Amino acid sequence: MSDYKVNEATIAKKAELVDVYAQKMTEAASIVVADSRGLSVDQDTQLRKQLREAGVEFKVVKNSVLRRAAEKAGLEGLAELFVGPSAVAFSNDAVAPAKIIYDFAKTADALEIKGGAVEGKVSTKAEIEALATLPNREGMLSMLLSVLQAPVRNVAYA
């Protein structure tokens, strides 16, 4: 009889975890799913530090919990990525997790992006990597500013 209570408590705890991660998935501007198996402790520590400094939450969670959370959050396509070891990065910044993980994977062969979601839309590995190669917010603003200044500059030259 006591085993039954333990199982009930375990099921309730997993259901609570599903709710927590479903909420994180719906609130996040971007989610990046990666396979970090094979990273050394030092590499893992460096990656987590870079992500934390950018305000990105990086977790390794059981695939069954993540699959249920993705379905509950309406990201059914994301559930397909949760096979094998999976680490998930959640962020309010659409580009930061993709850029950090992509750049880190250049030096750490063991780190591989599986895919993710951006602004509630499930994205492939190629789409996440394309997002990672975009300039950051400051770079985009400086490009916009230079485009806006170009006509004024041309008039001044004339």
PDB file of C-alpha atoms in Angstrom:
ATOM      1  CA  MET A   1       0.000   0.000   0.000  1.00  0.00           C
ATOM      2  CA  SER A   2       2.880   2.386   0.757  1.00  0.00           C
ATOM      3  CA  ASP A   3       4.316   1.794  -2.742  1.00  0.00           C
ATOM      4  CA  TYR A   4       1.069   3.094  -4.210  1.00  0.00           C
ATOM      5  CA  LYS A   5       1.447   6.377  -2.290  1.00  0.00           C
ATOM      6  CA  VAL A   6       5.022   6.776  -3.495  1.00  0.00           C
ATOM      7  CA  ASN A   7       3.902   6.293  -7.087  1.00  0.00           C
ATOM      8  CA  GLU A   8       1.113   8.840  -6.626  1.00  0.00           C
ATOM      9  CA  ALA A   9       3.611  11.343  -5.251  1.00  0.00           C
ATOM     10  CA  THR A  10       6.009  10.669  -8.144  1.00  0.00           C
ATOM     11  CA  ILE A  11       3.234  11.079 -10.714  1.00  0.00           C
ATOM     12  CA  ALA A  12       2.092  14.317  -9.085  1.00  0.00           C
ATOM     13  CA  LYS A  13       5.655  15.647  -9.078  1.00  0.00           C
ATOM     14  CA  LYS A  14       6.127  14.778 -12.772  1.00  0.00           C
ATOM     15  CA  ALA A  15       2.790  16.416 -13.627  1.00  0.00           C
ATOM     16  CA  GLU A  16       3.968  19.543 -11.814  1.00  0.00           C
ATOM     17  CA  LEU A  17       7.249  19.480 -13.786  1.00  0.00           C
ATOM     18  CA  VAL A  18       5.283  19.152 -17.034  1.00  0.00           C
ATOM     19  CA  ASP A  19       3.259  22.232 -16.081  1.00  0.00           C
ATOM     20  CA  VAL A  20       6.402  24.211 -15.195  1.00  0.00           C
ATOM     21  CA  TYR A  21       8.164  23.377 -18.473  1.00  0.00           C
ATOM     22  CA  ALA A  22       4.998  23.900 -20.550  1.00  0.00           C
ATOM     23  CA  GLN A  23       4.771  27.403 -19.075  1.00  0.00           C
ATOM     24  CA  LYS A  24       8.467  28.051 -19.811  1.00  0.00           C
ATOM     25  CA  MET A  25       7.901  26.929 -23.403  1.00  0.00           C
ATOM     26  CA  THR A  26       4.906  29.198 -23.929  1.00  0.00           C
ATOM     27  CA  GLU A  27       6.618  32.230 -22.346  1.00  0.00           C
ATOM     28  CA  ALA A  28      10.019  31.832 -24.042  1.00  0.00           C
ATOM     29  CA  ALA A  29      10.807  33.855 -27.170  1.00  0.00           C
ATOM     30  CA  SER A  30      13.144  31.051 -28.227  1.00  0.00           C
ATOM     31  CA  ILE A  31      13.900  27.488 -27.267  1.00  0.00           C
ATOM     32  CA  VAL A  32      16.986  25.641 -28.458  1.00  0.00           C
ATOM     33  CA  VAL A  33      17.307  21.876 -28.040  1.00  0.00           C
ATOM     34  CA  ALA A  34      20.840  20.488 -28.109  1.00  0.00           C
ATOM     35  CA  ASP A  35      22.727  17.273 -27.485  1.00  0.00           C
ATOM     36  CA  SER A  36      25.500  18.140 -25.050  1.00  0.00           C
ATOM     37  CA  ARG A  37      26.594  14.555 -24.415  1.00  0.00           C
ATOM     38  CA  GLY A  38      30.362  14.290 -24.543  1.00  0.00           C
ATOM     39  CA  LEU A  39      31.177  17.788 -23.317  1.00  0.00           C
ATOM     40  CA  SER A  40      33.879  17.874 -20.670  1.00  0.00           C
ATOM     41  CA  VAL A  41      32.976  19.280 -17.263  1.00  0.00           C
ATOM     42  CA  ASP A  42      35.019  22.391 -18.072  1.00  0.00           C
ATOM     43  CA  GLN A  43      33.266  22.893 -21.423  1.00  0.00           C
ATOM     44  CA  ASP A  44      29.845  22.375 -19.848  1.00  0.00           C
ATOM     45  CA  THR A  45      30.678  24.901 -17.126  1.00  0.00           C
ATOM     46  CA  GLN A  46      31.851  27.473 -19.700  1.00  0.00           C
ATOM     47  CA  LEU A  47      28.738  26.985 -21.837  1.00  0.00           C
ATOM     48  CA  ARG A  48      26.392  27.305 -18.866  1.00  0.00           C
ATOM     49  CA  LYS A  49      28.238  30.443 -17.699  1.00  0.00           C
ATOM     50  CA  GLN A  50      27.920  32.114 -21.124  1.00  0.00           C
ATOM     51  CA  LEU A  51      24.225  31.231 -21.295  1.00  0.00           C
ATOM     52  CA  ARG A  52      23.558  32.428 -17.734  1.00  0.00           C
ATOM     53  CA  GLU A  53      25.292  35.769 -18.435  1.00  0.00           C
ATOM     54  CA  ALA A  54      22.974  36.250 -21.436  1.00  0.00           C
ATOM     55  CA  GLY A  55      19.897  35.498 -19.321  1.00  0.00           C
ATOM     56  CA  VAL A  56      19.323  32.071 -20.876  1.00  0.00           C
ATOM     57  CA  GLU A  57      18.078  29.173 -18.758  1.00  0.00           C
ATOM     58  CA  PHE A  58      19.786  25.890 -19.743  1.00  0.00           C
ATOM     59  CA  LYS A  59      18.427  22.619 -18.344  1.00  0.00           C
ATOM     60  CA  VAL A  60      18.758  18.894 -18.849  1.00  0.00           C
ATOM     61  CA  VAL A  61      15.325  17.363 -18.232  1.00  0.00           C
ATOM     62  CA  LYS A  62      13.852  13.917 -18.819  1.00  0.00           C
ATOM     63  CA  ASN A  63      12.568  13.543 -22.369  1.00  0.00           C
ATOM     64  CA  SER A  64       9.189  12.225 -21.225  1.00  0.00           C
ATOM     65  CA  VAL A  65       8.586  15.416 -19.219  1.00  0.00           C
ATOM     66  CA  LEU A  66       9.714  17.620 -22.117  1.00  0.00           C
ATOM     67  CA  ARG A  67       7.532  15.753 -24.643  1.00  0.00           C
ATOM     68  CA  ARG A  68       4.420  16.176 -22.510  1.00  0.00           C
ATOM     69  CA  ALA A  69       5.280  19.827 -21.830  1.00  0.00           C
ATOM     70  CA  ALA A  70       5.745  20.515 -25.560  1.00  0.00           C
ATOM     71  CA  GLU A  71       2.361  18.973 -26.349  1.00  0.00           C
ATOM     72  CA  LYS A  72       0.712  20.946 -23.556  1.00  0.00           C
ATOM     73  CA  ALA A  73       2.337  24.160 -24.844  1.00  0.00           C
ATOM     74  CA  GLY A  74       1.060  23.492 -28.377  1.00  0.00           C
ATOM     75  CA  LEU A  75       4.535  22.750 -29.779  1.00  0.00           C
ATOM     76  CA  GLU A  76       3.920  19.152 -30.859  1.00  0.00           C
ATOM     77  CA  GLY A  77       6.688  19.289 -33.486  1.00  0.00           C
ATOM     78  CA  LEU A  78       9.187  20.083 -30.737  1.00  0.00           C
ATOM     79  CA  ALA A  79       8.387  16.785 -28.995  1.00  0.00           C
ATOM     80  CA  GLU A  80      10.076  14.909 -31.864  1.00  0.00           C
ATOM     81  CA  LEU A  81      13.445  16.441 -30.857  1.00  0.00           C
ATOM     82  CA  PHE A  82      13.365  14.924 -27.387  1.00  0.00           C
ATOM     83  CA  VAL A  83      15.076  11.654 -28.282  1.00  0.00           C
ATOM     84  CA  GLY A  84      18.368  10.728 -26.672  1.00  0.00           C
ATOM     85  CA  PRO A  85      20.175  13.132 -24.364  1.00  0.00           C
ATOM     86  CA  SER A  86      18.577  16.572 -24.617  1.00  0.00           C
ATOM     87  CA  ALA A  87      19.505  19.895 -23.079  1.00  0.00           C
ATOM     88  CA  VAL A  88      17.063  22.770 -23.490  1.00  0.00           C
ATOM     89  CA  ALA A  89      17.774  26.502 -23.489  1.00  0.00           C
ATOM     90  CA  PHE A  90      14.882  28.898 -22.764  1.00  0.00           C
ATOM     91  CA  SER A  91      15.201  32.637 -23.349  1.00  0.00           C
ATOM     92  CA  ASN A  92      13.205  35.836 -23.743  1.00  0.00           C
ATOM     93  CA  ASP A  93      15.761  36.863 -26.379  1.00  0.00           C
ATOM     94  CA  ALA A  94      15.014  35.247 -29.741  1.00  0.00           C
ATOM     95  CA  VAL A  95      18.661  35.108 -30.892  1.00  0.00           C
ATOM     96  CA  ALA A  96      20.856  34.737 -27.774  1.00  0.00           C
ATOM     97  CA  PRO A  97      20.578  30.981 -27.057  1.00  0.00           C
ATOM     98  CA  ALA A  98      20.986  30.012 -30.718  1.00  0.00           C
ATOM     99  CA  LYS A  99      23.996  32.305 -31.158  1.00  0.00           C
ATOM    100  CA  ILE A 100      25.767  31.177 -27.955  1.00  0.00           C
ATOM    101  CA  ILE A 101      25.211  27.455 -28.529  1.00  0.00           C
ATOM    102  CA  TYR A 102      26.092  27.713 -32.249  1.00  0.00           C
ATOM    103  CA  ASP A 103      29.318  29.634 -31.527  1.00  0.00           C
ATOM    104  CA  PHE A 104      30.255  27.272 -28.688  1.00  0.00           C
ATOM    105  CA  ALA A 105      29.641  24.226 -30.926  1.00  0.00           C
ATOM    106  CA  LYS A 106      32.329  25.518 -33.318  1.00  0.00           C
ATOM    107  CA  THR A 107      34.985  24.759 -30.679  1.00  0.00           C
ATOM    108  CA  ALA A 108      33.221  21.827 -28.963  1.00  0.00           C
ATOM    109  CA  ASP A 109      32.490  19.041 -31.442  1.00  0.00           C
ATOM    110  CA  ALA A 110      30.414  17.176 -28.845  1.00  0.00           C
ATOM    111  CA  LEU A 111      27.737  19.907 -28.763  1.00  0.00           C
ATOM    112  CA  GLU A 112      25.094  19.585 -31.463  1.00  0.00           C
ATOM    113  CA  ILE A 113      21.952  21.648 -32.048  1.00  0.00           C
ATOM    114  CA  LYS A 114      18.896  19.456 -32.692  1.00  0.00           C
ATOM    115  CA  GLY A 115      16.363  22.219 -33.395  1.00  0.00           C
ATOM    116  CA  GLY A 116      14.061  24.419 -31.390  1.00  0.00           C
ATOM    117  CA  ALA A 117      11.260  26.963 -31.486  1.00  0.00           C
ATOM    118  CA  VAL A 118      11.254  30.702 -32.099  1.00  0.00           C
ATOM    119  CA  GLU A 119       8.271  32.901 -31.219  1.00  0.00           C
ATOM    120  CA  GLY A 120       6.030  29.834 -30.838  1.00  0.00           C
ATOM    121  CA  LYS A 121       6.998  28.277 -34.196  1.00  0.00           C
ATOM    122  CA  VAL A 122       8.916  24.994 -34.269  1.00  0.00           C
ATOM    123  CA  SER A 123      12.219  25.436 -36.117  1.00  0.00           C
ATOM    124  CA  THR A 124      14.613  22.978 -37.710  1.00  0.00           C
ATOM    125  CA  LYS A 125      18.318  22.711 -36.959  1.00  0.00           C
ATOM    126  CA  ALA A 126      19.090  24.691 -40.140  1.00  0.00           C
ATOM    127  CA  GLU A 127      16.677  27.485 -39.152  1.00  0.00           C
ATOM    128  CA  ILE A 128      18.191  27.743 -35.661  1.00  0.00           C
ATOM    129  CA  GLU A 129      21.700  27.890 -37.151  1.00  0.00           C
ATOM    130  CA  ALA A 130      20.582  30.575 -39.645  1.00  0.00           C
ATOM    131  CA  LEU A 131      19.164  32.575 -36.736  1.00  0.00           C
ATOM    132  CA  ALA A 132      22.473  32.192 -34.898  1.00  0.00           C
ATOM    133  CA  THR A 133      24.384  33.788 -37.769  1.00  0.00           C
ATOM    134  CA  LEU A 134      22.252  36.955 -37.699  1.00  0.00           C
ATOM    135  CA  PRO A 135      23.805  39.992 -36.037  1.00  0.00           C
ATOM    136  CA  ASN A 136      22.700  40.751 -32.487  1.00  0.00           C
ATOM    137  CA  ARG A 137      20.268  43.551 -31.609  1.00  0.00           C
ATOM    138  CA  GLU A 138      22.982  46.222 -31.445  1.00  0.00           C
ATOM    139  CA  GLY A 139      24.365  45.123 -34.819  1.00  0.00           C
ATOM    140  CA  MET A 140      20.912  45.279 -36.389  1.00  0.00           C
ATOM    141  CA  LEU A 141      20.297  48.755 -34.941  1.00  0.00           C
ATOM    142  CA  SER A 142      23.619  50.044 -36.268  1.00  0.00           C
ATOM    143  CA  MET A 143      22.770  48.629 -39.725  1.00  0.00           C
ATOM    144  CA  LEU A 144      19.400  50.360 -39.609  1.00  0.00           C
ATOM    145  CA  LEU A 145      20.989  53.613 -38.523  1.00  0.00           C
ATOM    146  CA  SER A 146      23.531  53.505 -41.347  1.00  0.00           C
ATOM    147  CA  VAL A 147      20.749  52.829 -43.874  1.00  0.00           C
ATOM    148  CA  LEU A 148      18.782  55.797 -42.531  1.00  0.00           C
ATOM    149  CA  GLN A 149      21.845  58.072 -42.625  1.00  0.00           C
ATOM    150  CA  ALA A 150      22.850  57.144 -46.195  1.00  0.00           C
ATOM    151  CA  PRO A 151      20.411  59.525 -47.995  1.00  0.00           C
ATOM    152  CA  VAL A 152      21.446  62.450 -45.766  1.00  0.00           C
ATOM    153  CA  ARG A 153      25.106  61.676 -46.350  1.00  0.00           C
ATOM    154  CA  ASN A 154      24.556  61.526 -50.148  1.00  0.00           C
ATOM    155  CA  VAL A 155      22.809  64.910 -50.121  1.00  0.00           C
ATOM    156  CA  ALA A 156      25.697  66.367 -48.127  1.00  0.00           C
ATOM    157  CA  TYR A 157      28.212  65.047 -50.680  1.00  0.00           C
ATOM    158  CA  ALA A 158      26.224  66.567 -53.543  1.00  0.00           C
TER     159      ALA A 158
END
